[in-house]
Coordinates of N, CA and C in Angstrom, one line a residue:
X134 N 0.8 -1.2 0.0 CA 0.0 0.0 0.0 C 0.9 1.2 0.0
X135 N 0.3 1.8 -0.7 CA 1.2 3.7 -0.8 C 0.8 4.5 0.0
X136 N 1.1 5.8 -0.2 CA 0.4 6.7 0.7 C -1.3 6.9 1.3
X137 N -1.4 6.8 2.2 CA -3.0 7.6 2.7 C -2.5 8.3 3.2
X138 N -3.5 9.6 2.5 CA -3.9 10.5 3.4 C -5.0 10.8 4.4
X139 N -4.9 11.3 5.5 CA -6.4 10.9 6.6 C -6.1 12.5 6.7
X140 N -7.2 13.4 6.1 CA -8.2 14.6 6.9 C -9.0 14.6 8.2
X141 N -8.7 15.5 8.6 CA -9.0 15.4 10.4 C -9.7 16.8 10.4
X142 N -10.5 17.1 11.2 CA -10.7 18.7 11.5 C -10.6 18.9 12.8
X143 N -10.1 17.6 13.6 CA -9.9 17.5 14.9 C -8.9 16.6 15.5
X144 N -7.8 16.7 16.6 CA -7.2 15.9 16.6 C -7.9 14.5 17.3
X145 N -9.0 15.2 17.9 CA -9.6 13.4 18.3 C -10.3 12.6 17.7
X146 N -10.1 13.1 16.4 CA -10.8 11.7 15.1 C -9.8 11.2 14.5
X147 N -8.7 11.5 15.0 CA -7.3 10.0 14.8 C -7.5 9.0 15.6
X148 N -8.0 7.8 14.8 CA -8.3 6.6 15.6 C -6.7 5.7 15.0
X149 N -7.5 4.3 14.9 CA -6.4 3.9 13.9 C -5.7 3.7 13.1
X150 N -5.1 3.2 12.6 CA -4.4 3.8 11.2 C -4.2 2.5 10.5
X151 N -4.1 3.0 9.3 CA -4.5 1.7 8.2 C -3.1 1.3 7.9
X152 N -2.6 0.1 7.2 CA -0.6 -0.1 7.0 C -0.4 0.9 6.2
X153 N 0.4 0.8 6.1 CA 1.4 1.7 4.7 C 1.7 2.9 5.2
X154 N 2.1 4.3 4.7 CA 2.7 5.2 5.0 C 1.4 6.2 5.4
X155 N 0.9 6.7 5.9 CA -0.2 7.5 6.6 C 0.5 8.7 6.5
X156 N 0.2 9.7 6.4 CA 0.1 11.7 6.3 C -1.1 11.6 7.3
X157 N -1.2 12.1 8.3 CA -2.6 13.2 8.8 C -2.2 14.7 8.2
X158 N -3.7 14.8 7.8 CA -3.7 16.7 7.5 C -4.6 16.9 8.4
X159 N -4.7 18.1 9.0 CA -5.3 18.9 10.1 C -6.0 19.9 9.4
X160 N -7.5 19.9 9.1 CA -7.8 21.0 8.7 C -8.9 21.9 9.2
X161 N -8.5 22.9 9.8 CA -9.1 24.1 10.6 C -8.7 25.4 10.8
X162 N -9.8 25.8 11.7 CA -8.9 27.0 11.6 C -7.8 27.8 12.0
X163 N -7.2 27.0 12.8 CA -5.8 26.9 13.5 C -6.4 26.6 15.0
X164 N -7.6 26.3 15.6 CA -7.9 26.2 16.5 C -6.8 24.9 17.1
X165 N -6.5 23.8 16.4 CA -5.9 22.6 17.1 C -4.9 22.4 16.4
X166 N -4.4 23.4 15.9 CA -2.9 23.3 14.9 C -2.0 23.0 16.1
X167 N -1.9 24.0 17.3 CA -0.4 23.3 18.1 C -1.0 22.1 19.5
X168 N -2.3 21.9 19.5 CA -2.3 20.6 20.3 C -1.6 19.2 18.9
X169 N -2.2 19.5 17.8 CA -2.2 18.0 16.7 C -0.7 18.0 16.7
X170 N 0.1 19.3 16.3 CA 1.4 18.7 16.1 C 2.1 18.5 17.4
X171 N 1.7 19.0 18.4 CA 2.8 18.8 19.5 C 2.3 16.8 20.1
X172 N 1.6 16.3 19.0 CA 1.2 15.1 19.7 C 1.4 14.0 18.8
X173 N 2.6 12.9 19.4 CA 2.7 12.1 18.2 C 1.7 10.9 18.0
X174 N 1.1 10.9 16.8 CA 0.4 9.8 16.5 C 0.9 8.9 15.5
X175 N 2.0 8.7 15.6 CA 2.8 7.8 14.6 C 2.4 7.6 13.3
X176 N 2.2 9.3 12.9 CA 2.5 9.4 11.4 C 3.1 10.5 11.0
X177 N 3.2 10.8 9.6 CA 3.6 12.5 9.1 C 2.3 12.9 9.5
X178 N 2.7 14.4 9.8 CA 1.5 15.2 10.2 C 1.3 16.5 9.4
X179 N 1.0 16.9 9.0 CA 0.9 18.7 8.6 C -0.6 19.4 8.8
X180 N -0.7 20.5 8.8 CA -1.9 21.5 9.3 C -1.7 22.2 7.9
X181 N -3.8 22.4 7.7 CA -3.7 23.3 6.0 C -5.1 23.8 6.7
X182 N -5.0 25.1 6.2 CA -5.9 26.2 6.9 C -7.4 25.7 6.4
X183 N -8.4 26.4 6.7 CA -10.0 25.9 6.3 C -10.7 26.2 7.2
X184 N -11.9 26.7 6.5 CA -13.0 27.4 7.8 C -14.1 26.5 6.8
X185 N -15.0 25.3 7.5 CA -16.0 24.8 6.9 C -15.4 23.4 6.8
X186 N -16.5 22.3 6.4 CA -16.2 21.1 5.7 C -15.9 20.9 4.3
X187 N -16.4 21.8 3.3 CA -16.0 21.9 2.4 C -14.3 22.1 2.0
X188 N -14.5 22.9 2.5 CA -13.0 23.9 2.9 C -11.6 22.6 3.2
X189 N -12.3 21.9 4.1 CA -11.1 21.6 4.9 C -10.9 19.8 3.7
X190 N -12.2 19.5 3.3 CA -12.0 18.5 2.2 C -11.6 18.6 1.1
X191 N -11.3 19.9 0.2 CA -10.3 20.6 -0.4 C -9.0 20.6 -0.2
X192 N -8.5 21.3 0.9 CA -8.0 21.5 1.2 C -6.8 20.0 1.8
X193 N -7.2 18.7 2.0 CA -7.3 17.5 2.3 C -6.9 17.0 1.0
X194 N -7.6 17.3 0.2 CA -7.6 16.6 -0.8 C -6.4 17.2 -1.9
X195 N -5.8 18.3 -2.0 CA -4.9 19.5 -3.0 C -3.7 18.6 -2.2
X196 N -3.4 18.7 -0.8 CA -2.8 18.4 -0.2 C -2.1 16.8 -0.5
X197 N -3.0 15.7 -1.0 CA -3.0 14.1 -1.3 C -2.5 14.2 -2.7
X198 N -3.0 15.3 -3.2 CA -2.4 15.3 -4.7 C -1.2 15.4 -4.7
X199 N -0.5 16.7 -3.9 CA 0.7 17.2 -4.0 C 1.7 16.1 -3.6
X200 N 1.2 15.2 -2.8 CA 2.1 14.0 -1.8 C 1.8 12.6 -2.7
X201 N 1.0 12.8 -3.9 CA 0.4 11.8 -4.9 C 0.1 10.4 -3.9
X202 N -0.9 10.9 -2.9 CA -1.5 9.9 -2.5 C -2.1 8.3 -3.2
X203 N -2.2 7.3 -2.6 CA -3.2 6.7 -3.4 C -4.9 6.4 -2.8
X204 N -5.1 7.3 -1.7 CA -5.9 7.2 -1.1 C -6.1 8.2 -0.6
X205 N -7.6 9.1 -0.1 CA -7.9 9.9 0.5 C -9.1 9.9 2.0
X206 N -8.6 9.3 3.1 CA -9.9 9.6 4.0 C -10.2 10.3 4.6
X207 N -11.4 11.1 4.6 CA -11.7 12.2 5.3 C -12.8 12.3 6.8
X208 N -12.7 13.2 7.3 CA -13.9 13.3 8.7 C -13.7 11.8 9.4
X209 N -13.0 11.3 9.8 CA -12.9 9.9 10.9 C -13.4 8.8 10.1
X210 N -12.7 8.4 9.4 CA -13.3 7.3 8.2 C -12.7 6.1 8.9
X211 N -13.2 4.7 8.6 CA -13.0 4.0 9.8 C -12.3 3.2 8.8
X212 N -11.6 1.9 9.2 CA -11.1 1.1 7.9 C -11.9 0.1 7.3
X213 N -12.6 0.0 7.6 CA -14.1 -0.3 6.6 C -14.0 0.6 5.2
X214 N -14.4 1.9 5.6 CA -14.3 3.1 4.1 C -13.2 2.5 3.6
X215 N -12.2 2.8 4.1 CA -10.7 2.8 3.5 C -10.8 1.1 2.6
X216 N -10.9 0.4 3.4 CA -10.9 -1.2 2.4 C -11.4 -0.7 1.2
X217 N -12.8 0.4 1.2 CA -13.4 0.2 0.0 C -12.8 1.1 -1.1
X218 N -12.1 1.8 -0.7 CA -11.1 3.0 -1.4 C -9.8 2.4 -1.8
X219 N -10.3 1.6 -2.3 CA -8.4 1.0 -3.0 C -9.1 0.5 -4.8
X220 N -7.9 -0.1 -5.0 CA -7.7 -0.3 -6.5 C -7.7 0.6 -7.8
X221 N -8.1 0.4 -8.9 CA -7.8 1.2 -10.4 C -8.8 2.5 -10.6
X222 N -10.1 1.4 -10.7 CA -11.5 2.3 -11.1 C -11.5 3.6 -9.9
X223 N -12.2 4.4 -10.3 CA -12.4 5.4 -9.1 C -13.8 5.1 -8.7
X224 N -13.8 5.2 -7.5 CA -14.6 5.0 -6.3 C -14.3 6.3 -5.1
X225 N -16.0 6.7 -5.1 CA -16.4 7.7 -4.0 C -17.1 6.9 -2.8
X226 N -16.2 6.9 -1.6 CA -17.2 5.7 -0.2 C -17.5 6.8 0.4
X227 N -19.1 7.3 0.8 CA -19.5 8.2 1.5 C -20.0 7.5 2.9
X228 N -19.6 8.1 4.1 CA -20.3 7.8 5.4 C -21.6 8.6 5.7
X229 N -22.3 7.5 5.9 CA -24.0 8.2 5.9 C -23.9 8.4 7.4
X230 N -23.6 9.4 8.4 CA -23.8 9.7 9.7 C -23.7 11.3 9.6
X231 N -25.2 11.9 10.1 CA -25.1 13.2 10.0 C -24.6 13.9 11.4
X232 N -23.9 15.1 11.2 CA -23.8 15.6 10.2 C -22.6 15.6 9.1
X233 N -22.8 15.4 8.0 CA -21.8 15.3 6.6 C -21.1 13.5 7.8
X234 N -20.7 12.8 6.8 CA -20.1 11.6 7.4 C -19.0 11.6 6.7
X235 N -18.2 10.4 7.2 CA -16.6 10.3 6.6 C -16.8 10.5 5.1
X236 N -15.7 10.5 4.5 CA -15.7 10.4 2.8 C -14.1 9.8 2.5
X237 N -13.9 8.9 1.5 CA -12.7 8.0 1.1 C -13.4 8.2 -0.3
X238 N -11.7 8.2 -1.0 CA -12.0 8.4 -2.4 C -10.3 7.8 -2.6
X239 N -10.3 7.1 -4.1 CA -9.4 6.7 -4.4 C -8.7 7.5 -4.9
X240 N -7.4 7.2 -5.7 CA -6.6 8.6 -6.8 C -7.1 8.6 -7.7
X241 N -7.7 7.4 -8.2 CA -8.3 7.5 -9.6 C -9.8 8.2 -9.6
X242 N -10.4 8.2 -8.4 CA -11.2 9.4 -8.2 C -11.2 10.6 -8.3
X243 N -9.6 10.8 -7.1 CA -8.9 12.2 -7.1 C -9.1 12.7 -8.7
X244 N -8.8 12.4 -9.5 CA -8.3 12.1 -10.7 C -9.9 12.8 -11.4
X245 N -10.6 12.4 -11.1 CA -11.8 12.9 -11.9 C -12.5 14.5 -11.0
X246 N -12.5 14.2 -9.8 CA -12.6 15.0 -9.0 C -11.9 16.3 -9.5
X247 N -11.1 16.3 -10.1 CA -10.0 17.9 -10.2 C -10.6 18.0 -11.3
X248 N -11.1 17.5 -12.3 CA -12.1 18.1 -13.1 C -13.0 19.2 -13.6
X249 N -13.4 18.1 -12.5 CA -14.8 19.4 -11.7 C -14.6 20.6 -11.2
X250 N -15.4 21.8 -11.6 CA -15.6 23.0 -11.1 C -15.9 23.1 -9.9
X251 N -15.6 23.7 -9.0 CA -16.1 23.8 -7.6 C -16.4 25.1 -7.1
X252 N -17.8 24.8 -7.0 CA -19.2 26.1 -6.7 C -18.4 26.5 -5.1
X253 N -18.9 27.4 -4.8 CA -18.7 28.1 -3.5 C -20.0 27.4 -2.7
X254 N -20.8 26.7 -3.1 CA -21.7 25.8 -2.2 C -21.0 24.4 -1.7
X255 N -19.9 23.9 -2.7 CA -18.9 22.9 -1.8 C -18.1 23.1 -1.4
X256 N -17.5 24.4 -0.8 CA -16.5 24.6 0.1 C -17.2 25.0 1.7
X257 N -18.4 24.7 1.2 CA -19.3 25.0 2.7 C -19.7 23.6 2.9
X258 N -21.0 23.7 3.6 CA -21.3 22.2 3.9 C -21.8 21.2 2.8
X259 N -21.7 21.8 1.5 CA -22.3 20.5 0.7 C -21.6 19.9 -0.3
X260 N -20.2 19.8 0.3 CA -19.2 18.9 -0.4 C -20.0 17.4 -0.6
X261 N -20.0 17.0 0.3 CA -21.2 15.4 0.1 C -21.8 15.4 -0.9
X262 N -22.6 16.2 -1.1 CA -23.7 15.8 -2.7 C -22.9 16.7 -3.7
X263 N -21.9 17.6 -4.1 CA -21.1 18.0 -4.3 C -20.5 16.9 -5.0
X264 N -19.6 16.2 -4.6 CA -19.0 15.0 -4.9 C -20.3 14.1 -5.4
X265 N -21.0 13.7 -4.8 CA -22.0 12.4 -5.4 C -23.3 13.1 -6.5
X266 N -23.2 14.0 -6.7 CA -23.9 14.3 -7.9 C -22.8 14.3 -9.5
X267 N -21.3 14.4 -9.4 CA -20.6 14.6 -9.8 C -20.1 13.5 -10.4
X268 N -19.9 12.5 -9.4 CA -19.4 10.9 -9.3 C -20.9 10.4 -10.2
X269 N -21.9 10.7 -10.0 CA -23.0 9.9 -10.9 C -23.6 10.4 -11.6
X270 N -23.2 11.7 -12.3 CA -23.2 12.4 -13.9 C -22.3 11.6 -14.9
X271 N -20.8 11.2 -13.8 CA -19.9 10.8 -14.8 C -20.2 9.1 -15.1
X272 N -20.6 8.6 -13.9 CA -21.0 6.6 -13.3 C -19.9 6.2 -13.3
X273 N -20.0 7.1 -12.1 CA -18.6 6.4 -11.6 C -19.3 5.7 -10.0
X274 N -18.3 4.7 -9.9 CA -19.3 4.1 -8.5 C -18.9 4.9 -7.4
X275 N -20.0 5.0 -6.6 CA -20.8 5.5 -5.3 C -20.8 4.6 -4.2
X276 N -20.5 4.5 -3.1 CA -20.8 3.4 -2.6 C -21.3 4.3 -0.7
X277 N -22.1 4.0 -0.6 CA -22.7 4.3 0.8 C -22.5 3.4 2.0
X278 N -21.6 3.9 2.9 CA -21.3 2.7 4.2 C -22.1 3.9 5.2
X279 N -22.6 3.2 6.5 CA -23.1 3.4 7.4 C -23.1 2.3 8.9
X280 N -22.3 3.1 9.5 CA -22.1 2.6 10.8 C -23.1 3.2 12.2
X281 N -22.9 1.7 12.8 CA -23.0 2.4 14.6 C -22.0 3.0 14.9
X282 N -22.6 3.8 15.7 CA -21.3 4.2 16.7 C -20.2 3.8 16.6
X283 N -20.0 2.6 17.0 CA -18.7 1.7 17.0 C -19.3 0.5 16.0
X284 N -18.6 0.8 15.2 CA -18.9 0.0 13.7 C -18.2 -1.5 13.9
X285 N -19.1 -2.5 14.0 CA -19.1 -4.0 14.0 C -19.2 -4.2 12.3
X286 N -20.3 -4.3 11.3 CA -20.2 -4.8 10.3 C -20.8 -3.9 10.1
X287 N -20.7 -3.0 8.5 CA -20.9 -1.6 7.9 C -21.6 -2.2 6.8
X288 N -23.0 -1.5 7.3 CA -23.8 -1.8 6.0 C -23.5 -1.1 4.7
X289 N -24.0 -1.3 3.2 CA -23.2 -0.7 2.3 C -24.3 -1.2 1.3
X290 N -24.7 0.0 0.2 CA -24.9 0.1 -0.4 C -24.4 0.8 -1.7
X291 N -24.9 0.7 -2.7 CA -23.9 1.1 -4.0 C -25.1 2.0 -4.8
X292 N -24.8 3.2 -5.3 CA -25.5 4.4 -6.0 C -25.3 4.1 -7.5
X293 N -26.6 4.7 -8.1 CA -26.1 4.6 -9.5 C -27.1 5.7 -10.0
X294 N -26.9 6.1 -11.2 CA -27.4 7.0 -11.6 C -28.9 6.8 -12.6

């Protein structure tokens, strides 16, 4: 496995970490920039500025490009998402837990994703449909995981257009 990147907008949604080489990006408004780096969680760490969800999944995501991730998880994505975020095709895994839920997208997503124009309504809160109206203009797969709380087996369903 190659790079993941894991978007955080908190340092307490670093749970566990998937194998391979992990980056956390920090994205906020500097509110937890010197608790996240003064704390090691045994990976690379860096902070990228962002006011919003939108914002900070941007900003997450520019970030995975630049480090040519092959994986992107975002908002506390569990390794459930991430399993489903691997391989060639591009795939968008959205977490159905409101508000806005994790998001995992592969490179070859990334990849279609920079494409796209981005409205000033997805750098606020509607990155989510944002992305999944986008992914199923083009049909590209969708896939919807939804957890408990503490996620035992993640239900999942697949979108299409």
């Amino acid at each position: 496995m190659g790079i993941t990147v894991i978007g955080i907008t908190h340092p307490g949604q670093v749970g566990a970490l998937p194998g391979g080489t992990n980056v956390l990006v920090l994205a906020d408004d500097g509110t937890y920039a010197d608790e996240f780096l003064d704390t090691d969680f045994g990976a690379h760490q860096l902070v990228v500025r962002a006011h919003g969800r939108g914002s900070a999944f941007f900003g997450v995501a520019d970030k995975a490009r630049e480090l040519g991730a092959d994986r992107i998880l975002f908002g506390g994505v569990h390794d459930t998402a991430a399993s489903f975020a691997t391989g060639e095709d591009p795939v968008l895994v959205l977490g159905v837990r409101p508000p806005g839920g994790p998001i995992a997208i592969n490179a070859a997503f990334a990849e279609w994703m920079d494409r796209w124009p981005r409205p000033a309504r997805a750098y606020h809160g509607d990155v989510d449909h944002w992305l999944a109206e986008n992914a199923l203009r083009e049909g590209l797969r969708v896939e919807l995981v939804s957890w408990l709380m503490e996620p035992t087996v993640p239900l999942r369903r697949k979108l299409t257009a």
